[in-house]
Coordinates of N, CA and C in Angstrom, one line a residue:
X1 N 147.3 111.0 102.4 CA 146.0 111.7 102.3 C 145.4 111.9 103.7
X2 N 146.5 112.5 104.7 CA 145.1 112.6 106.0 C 144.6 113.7 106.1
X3 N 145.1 114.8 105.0 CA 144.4 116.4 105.2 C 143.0 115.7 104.8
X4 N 142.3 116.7 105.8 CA 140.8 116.4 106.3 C 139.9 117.6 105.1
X5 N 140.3 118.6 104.8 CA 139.7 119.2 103.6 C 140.0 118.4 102.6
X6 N 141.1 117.9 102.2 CA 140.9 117.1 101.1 C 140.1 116.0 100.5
X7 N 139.7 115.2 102.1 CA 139.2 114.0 101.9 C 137.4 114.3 102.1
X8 N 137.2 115.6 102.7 CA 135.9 116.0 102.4 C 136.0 116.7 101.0
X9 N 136.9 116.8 100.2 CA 136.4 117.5 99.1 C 136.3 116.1 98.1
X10 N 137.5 115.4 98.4 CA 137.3 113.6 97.8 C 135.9 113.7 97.7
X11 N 135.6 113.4 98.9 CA 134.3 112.8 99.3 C 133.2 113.2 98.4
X12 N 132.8 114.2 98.2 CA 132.1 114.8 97.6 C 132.0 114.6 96.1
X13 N 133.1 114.6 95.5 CA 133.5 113.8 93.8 C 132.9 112.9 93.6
X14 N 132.8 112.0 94.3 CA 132.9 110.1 93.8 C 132.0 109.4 94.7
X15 N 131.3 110.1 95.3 CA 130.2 109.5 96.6 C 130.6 108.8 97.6
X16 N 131.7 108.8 97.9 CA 132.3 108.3 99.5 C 133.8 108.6 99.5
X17 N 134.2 108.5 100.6 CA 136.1 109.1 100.6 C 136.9 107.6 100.6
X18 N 136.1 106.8 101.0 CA 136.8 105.6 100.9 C 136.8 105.1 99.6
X19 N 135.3 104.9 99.1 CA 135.2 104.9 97.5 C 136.4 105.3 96.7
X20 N 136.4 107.1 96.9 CA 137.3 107.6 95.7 C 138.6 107.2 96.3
X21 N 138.8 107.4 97.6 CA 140.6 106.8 97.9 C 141.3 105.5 97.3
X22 N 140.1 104.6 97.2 CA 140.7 103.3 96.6 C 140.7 103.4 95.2
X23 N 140.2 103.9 94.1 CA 139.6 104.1 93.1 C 141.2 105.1 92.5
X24 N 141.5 106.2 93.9 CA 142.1 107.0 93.4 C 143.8 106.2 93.3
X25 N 144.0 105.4 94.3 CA 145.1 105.0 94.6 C 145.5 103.7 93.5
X26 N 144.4 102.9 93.1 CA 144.6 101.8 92.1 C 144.8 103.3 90.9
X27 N 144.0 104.2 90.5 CA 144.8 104.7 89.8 C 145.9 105.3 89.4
X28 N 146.7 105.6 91.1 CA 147.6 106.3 90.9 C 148.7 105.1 90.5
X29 N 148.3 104.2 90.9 CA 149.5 102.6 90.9 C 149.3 102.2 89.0
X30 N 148.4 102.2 88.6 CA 148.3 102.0 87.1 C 149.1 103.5 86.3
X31 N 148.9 104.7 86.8 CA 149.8 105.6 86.1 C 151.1 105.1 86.1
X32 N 151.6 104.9 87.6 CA 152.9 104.5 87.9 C 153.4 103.1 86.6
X33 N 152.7 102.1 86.8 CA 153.1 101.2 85.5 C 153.0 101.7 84.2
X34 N 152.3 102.9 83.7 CA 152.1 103.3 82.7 C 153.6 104.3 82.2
X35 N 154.2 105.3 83.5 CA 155.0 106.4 82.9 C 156.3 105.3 83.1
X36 N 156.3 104.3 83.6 CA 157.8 103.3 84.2 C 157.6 102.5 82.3
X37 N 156.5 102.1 81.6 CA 156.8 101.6 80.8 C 156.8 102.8 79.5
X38 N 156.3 104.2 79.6 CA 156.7 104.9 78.2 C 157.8 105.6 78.4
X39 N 158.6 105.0 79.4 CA 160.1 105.6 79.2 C 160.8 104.5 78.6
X40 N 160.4 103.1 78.9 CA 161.6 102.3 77.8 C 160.7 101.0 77.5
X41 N 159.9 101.7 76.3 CA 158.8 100.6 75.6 C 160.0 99.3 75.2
X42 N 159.4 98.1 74.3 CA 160.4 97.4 73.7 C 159.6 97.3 72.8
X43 N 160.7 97.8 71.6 CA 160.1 97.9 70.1 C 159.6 96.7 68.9
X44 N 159.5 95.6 69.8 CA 158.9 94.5 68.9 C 157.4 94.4 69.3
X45 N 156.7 93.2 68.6 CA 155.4 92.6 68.8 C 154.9 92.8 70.0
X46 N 155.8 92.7 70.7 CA 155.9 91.8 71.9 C 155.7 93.2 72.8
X47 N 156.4 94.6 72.5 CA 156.3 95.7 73.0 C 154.9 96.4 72.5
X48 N 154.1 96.2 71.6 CA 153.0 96.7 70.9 C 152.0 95.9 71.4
X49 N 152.2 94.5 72.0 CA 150.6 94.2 73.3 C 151.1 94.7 74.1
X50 N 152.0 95.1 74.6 CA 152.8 95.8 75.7 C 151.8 97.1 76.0
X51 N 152.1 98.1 75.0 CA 151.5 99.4 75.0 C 150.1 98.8 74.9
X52 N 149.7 98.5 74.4 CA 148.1 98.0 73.9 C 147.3 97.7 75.8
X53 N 147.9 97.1 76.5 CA 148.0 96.8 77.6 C 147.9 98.1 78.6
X54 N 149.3 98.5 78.5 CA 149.1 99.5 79.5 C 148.5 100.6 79.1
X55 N 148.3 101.6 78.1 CA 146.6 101.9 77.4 C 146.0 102.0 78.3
X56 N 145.4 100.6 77.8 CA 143.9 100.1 77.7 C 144.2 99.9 79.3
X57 N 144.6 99.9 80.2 CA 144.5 99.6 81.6 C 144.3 100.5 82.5
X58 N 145.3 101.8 82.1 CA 145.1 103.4 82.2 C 144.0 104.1 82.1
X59 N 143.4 104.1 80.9 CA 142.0 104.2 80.1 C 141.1 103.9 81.3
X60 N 141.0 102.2 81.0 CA 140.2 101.7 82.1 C 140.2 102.4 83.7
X61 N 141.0 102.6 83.8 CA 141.3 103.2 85.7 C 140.7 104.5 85.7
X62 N 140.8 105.4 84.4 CA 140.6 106.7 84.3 C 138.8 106.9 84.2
X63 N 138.2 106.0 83.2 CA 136.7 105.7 83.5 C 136.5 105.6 84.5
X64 N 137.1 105.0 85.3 CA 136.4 104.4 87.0 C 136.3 105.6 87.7
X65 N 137.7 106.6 87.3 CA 137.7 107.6 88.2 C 136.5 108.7 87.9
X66 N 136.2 108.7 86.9 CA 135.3 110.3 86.2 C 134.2 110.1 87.0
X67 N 133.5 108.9 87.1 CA 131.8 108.4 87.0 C 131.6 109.7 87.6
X68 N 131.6 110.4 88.7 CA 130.7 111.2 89.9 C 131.7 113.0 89.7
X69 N 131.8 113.3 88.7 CA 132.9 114.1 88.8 C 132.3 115.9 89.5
X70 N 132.6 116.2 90.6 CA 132.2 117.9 91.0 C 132.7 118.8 91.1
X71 N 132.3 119.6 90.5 CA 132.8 121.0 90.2 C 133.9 121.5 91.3
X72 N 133.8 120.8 92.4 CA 134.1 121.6 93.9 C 136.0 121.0 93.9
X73 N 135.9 120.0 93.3 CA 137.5 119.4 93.3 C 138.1 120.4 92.2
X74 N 137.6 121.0 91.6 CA 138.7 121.9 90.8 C 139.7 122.9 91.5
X75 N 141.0 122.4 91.4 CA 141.9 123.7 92.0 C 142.4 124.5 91.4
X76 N 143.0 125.5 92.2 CA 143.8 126.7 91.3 C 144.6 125.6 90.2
X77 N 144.6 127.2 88.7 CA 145.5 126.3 87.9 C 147.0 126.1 88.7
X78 N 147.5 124.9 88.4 CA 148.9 124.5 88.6 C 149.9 124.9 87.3
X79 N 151.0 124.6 87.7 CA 152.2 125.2 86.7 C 152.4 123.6 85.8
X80 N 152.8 123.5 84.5 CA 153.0 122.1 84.3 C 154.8 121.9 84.8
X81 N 154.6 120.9 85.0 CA 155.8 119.7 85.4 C 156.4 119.3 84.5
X82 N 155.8 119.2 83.3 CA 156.7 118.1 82.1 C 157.7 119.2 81.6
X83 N 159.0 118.8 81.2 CA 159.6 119.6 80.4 C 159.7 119.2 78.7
X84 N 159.9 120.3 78.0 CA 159.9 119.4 76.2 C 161.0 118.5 76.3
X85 N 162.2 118.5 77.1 CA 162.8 117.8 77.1 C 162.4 116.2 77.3
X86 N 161.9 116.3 79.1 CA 161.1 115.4 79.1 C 160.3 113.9 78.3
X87 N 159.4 114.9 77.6 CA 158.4 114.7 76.9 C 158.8 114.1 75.6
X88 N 160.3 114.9 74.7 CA 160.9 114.3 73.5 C 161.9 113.2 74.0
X89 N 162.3 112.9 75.4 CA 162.8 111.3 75.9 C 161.5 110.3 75.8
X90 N 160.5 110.8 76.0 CA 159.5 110.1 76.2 C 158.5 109.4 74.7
X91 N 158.8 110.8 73.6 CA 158.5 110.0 72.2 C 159.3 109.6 71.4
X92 N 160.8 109.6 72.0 CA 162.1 108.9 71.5 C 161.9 107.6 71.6
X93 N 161.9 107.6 73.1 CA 161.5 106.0 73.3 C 160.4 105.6 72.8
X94 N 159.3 105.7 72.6 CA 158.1 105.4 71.7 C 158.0 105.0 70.9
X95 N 159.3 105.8 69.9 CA 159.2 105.6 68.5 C 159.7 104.3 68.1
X96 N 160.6 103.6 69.4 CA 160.6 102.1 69.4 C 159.8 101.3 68.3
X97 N 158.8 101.4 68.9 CA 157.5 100.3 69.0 C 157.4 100.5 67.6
X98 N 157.1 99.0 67.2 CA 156.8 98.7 65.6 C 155.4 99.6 65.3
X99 N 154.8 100.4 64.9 CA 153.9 100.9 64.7 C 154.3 102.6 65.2
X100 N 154.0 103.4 64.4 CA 154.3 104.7 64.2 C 153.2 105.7 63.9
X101 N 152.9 105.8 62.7 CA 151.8 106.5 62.3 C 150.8 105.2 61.8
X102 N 149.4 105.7 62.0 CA 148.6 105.5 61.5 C 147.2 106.7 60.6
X103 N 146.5 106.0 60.2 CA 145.2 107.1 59.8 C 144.7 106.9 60.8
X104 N 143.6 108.2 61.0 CA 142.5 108.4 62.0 C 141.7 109.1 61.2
X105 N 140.3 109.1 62.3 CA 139.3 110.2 61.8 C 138.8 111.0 63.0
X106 N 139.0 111.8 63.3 CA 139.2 112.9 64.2 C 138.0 112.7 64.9
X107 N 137.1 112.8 64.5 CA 135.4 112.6 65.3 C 134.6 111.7 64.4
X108 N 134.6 110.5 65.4 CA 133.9 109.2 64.4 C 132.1 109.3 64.3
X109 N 131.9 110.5 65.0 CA 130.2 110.4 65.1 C 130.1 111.8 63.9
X110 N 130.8 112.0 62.8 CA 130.5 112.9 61.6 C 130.3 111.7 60.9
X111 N 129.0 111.8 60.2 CA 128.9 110.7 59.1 C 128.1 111.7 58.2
X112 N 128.7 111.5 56.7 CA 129.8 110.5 56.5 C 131.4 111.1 57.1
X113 N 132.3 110.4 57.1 CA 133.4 110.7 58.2 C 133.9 112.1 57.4
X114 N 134.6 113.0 58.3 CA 135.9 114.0 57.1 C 136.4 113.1 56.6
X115 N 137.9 113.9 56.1 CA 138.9 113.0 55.9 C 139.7 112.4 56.5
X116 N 140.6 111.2 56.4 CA 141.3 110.8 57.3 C 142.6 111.6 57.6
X117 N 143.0 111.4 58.6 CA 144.4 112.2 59.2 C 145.3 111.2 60.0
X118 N 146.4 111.9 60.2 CA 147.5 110.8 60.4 C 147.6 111.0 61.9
X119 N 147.5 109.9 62.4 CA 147.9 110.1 63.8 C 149.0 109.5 64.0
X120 N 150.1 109.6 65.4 CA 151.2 109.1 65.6 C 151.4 108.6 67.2
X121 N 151.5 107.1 66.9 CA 151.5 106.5 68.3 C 152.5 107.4 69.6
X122 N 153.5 107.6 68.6 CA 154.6 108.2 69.4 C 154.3 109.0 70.3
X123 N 153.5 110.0 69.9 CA 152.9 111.6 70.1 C 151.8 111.1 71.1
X124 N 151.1 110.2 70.9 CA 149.6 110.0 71.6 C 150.5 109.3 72.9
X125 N 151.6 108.6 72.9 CA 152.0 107.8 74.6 C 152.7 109.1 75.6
X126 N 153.8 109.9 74.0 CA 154.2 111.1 74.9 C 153.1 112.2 75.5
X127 N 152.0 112.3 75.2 CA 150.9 113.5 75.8 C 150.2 112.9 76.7
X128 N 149.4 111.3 76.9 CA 149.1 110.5 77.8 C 150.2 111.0 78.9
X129 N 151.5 110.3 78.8 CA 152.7 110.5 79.3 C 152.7 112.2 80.6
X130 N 152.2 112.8 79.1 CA 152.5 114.1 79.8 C 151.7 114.5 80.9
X131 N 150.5 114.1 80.8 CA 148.9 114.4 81.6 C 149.1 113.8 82.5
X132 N 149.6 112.5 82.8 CA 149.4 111.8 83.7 C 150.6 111.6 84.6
X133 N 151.8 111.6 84.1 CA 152.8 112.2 85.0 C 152.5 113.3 85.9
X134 N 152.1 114.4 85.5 CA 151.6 115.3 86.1 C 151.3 115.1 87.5
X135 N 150.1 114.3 87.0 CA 149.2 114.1 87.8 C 149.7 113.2 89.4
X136 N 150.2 112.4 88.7 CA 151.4 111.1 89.2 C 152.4 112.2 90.4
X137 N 152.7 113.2 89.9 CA 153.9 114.0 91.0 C 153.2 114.6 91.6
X138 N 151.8 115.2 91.4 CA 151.0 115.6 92.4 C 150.8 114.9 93.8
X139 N 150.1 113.6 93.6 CA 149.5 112.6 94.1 C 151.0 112.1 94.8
X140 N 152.1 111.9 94.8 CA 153.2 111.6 95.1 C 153.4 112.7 96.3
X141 N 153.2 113.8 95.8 CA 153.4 115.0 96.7 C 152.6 115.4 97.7
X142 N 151.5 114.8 98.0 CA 150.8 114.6 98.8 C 149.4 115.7 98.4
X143 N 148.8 115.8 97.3 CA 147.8 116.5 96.6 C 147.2 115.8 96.0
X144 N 146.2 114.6 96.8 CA 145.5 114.2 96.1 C 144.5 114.3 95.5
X145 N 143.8 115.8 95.8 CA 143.1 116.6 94.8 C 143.0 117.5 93.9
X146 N 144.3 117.9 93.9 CA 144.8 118.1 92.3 C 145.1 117.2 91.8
X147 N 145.8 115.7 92.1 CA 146.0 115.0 91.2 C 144.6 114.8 90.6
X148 N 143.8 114.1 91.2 CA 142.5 114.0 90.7 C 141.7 114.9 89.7
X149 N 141.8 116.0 89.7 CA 141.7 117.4 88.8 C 142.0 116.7 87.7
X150 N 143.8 116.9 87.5 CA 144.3 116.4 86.4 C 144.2 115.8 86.1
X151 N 143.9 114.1 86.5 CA 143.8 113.1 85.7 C 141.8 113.0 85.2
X152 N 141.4 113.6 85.6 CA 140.2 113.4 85.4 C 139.4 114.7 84.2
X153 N 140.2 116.2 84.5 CA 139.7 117.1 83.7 C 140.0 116.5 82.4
X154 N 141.5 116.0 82.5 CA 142.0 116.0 81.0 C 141.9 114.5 80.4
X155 N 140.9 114.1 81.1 CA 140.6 112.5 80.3 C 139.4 113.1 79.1
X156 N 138.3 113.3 79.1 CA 137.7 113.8 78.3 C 138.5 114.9 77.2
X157 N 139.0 115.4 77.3 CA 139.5 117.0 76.7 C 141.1 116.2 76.1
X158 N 141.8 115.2 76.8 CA 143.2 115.7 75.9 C 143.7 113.8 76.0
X159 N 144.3 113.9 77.1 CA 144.8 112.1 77.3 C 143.7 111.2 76.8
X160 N 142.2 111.0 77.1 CA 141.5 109.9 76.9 C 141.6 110.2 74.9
X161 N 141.4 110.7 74.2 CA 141.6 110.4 72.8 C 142.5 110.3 72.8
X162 N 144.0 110.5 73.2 CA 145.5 110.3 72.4 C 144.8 108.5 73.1
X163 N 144.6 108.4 73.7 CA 144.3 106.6 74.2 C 143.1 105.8 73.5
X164 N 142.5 106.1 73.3 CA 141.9 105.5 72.5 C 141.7 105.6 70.8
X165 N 142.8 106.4 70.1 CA 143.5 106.8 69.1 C 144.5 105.5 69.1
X166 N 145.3 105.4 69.7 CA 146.3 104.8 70.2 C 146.0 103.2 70.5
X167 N 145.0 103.3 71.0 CA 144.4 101.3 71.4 C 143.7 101.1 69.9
X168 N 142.8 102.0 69.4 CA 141.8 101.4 68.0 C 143.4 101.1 67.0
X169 N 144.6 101.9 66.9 CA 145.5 101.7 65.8 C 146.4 100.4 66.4
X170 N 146.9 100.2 67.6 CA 147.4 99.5 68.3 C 146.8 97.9 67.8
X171 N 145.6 97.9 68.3 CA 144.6 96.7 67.8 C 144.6 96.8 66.4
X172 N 144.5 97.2 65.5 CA 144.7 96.4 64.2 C 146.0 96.2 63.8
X173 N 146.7 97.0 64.6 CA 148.4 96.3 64.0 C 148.5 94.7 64.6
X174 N 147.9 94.4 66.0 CA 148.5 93.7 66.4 C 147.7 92.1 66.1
X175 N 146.6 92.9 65.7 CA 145.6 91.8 64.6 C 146.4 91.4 63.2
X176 N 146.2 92.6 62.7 CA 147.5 91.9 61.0 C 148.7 91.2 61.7
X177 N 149.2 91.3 62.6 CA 150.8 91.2 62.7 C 150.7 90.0 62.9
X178 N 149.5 89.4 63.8 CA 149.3 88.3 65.0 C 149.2 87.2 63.7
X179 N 148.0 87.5 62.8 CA 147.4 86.6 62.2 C 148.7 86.3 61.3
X180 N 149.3 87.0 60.5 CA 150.3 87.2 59.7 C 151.5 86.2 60.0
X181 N 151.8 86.0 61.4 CA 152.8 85.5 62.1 C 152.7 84.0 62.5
X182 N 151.4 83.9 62.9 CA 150.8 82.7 63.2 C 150.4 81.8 61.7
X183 N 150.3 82.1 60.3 CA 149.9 81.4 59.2 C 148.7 81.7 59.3
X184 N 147.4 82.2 60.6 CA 146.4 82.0 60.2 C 145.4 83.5 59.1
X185 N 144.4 82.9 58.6 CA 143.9 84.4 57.6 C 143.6 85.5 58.9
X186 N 143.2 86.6 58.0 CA 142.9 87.5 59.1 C 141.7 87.4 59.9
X187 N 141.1 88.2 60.7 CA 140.3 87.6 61.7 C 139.2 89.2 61.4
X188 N 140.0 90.2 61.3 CA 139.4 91.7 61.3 C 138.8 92.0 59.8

């Protein structure tokens, strides 16, 4: 990151350049643990705090990033990077993990709720997967304001609900599974 337009346009996002550089780089290092674990999950218990983990860690990094977000870091659209190929390596391996589909409800602030719908872990790690890779080859390529684009436009709009879809279904499997395993009653 030493282009000088870039780090004044940083700057301007996130209220300091140093601020967002560190902010940006802890998240580029959490993507990296994120796309190195949804290419070869391990399909037991043991792989399901796994995912629940790296999630919820991703998630977390991607909050940190938004807080100050300005119009001025938007770049030209980019072309995507993922191929379907890609992407079906990526919900092959997925489909590992003990937990597959679940129910959801699409928008939890309709009360009383719709109906429920099926969501699929698989699908929610491969599209996280997708967004954030992305983002990941940017920032690798030395664009660290388009990566930032990407990981931050598509946290509200696409990646942050396949993630938190994905952690609310994650957590009760790993609640029944846990308590189930251990002899003790359930806790949820």
């Amino acid at each position: 990151m030493t282009d000088r337009n870039d780090q004044a346009l940083l700057a301007t996002g996130l209220g300091g350049a140093g601020d967002t550089t560190s902010l940006l780089n802890a998240f580029a290092n959490e993507a990296q643990r994120f796309c190195e674990w949804a290419r070869n999950p391990s399909g037991d218990d043991a792989g399901a705090r796994e995912a629940l983990l790296r999630v919820s860690a991703l998630y977390l990094a991607g909050l940190q990033l938004s807080g100050d977000w300005h119009s001025s870091l938007e770049p030209e659209p980019l072309p995507d990077t993922v191929s379907k190929a890609e992407w079906k390596q990526v919900y092959a391996a997925t489909e590992a993990l003990p937990l597959q589909y679940y129910s959801e409800v699409t928008n939890p602030l309709d009360v009383p709720p719709e109906d429920a719908g099926v969501g699929d872990l698989a699908d929610d790690v491969a599209d996280i997967y997708r967004d954030i890779v992305e983002g990941l080859r940017l920032y690798e390529a030395g664009h660290p304001r388009e990566a930032l684009w990407q990981w931050v436009f598509n946290l509200p709009f696409h990646w942050g609900a396949h993630a938190t879809s994905a952690m609310r279904a994650l957590h009760w499997y790993l609640s029944d599974n846990e308590s189930e395993l251990s002899g003790s009653p359930d806790v949820m």
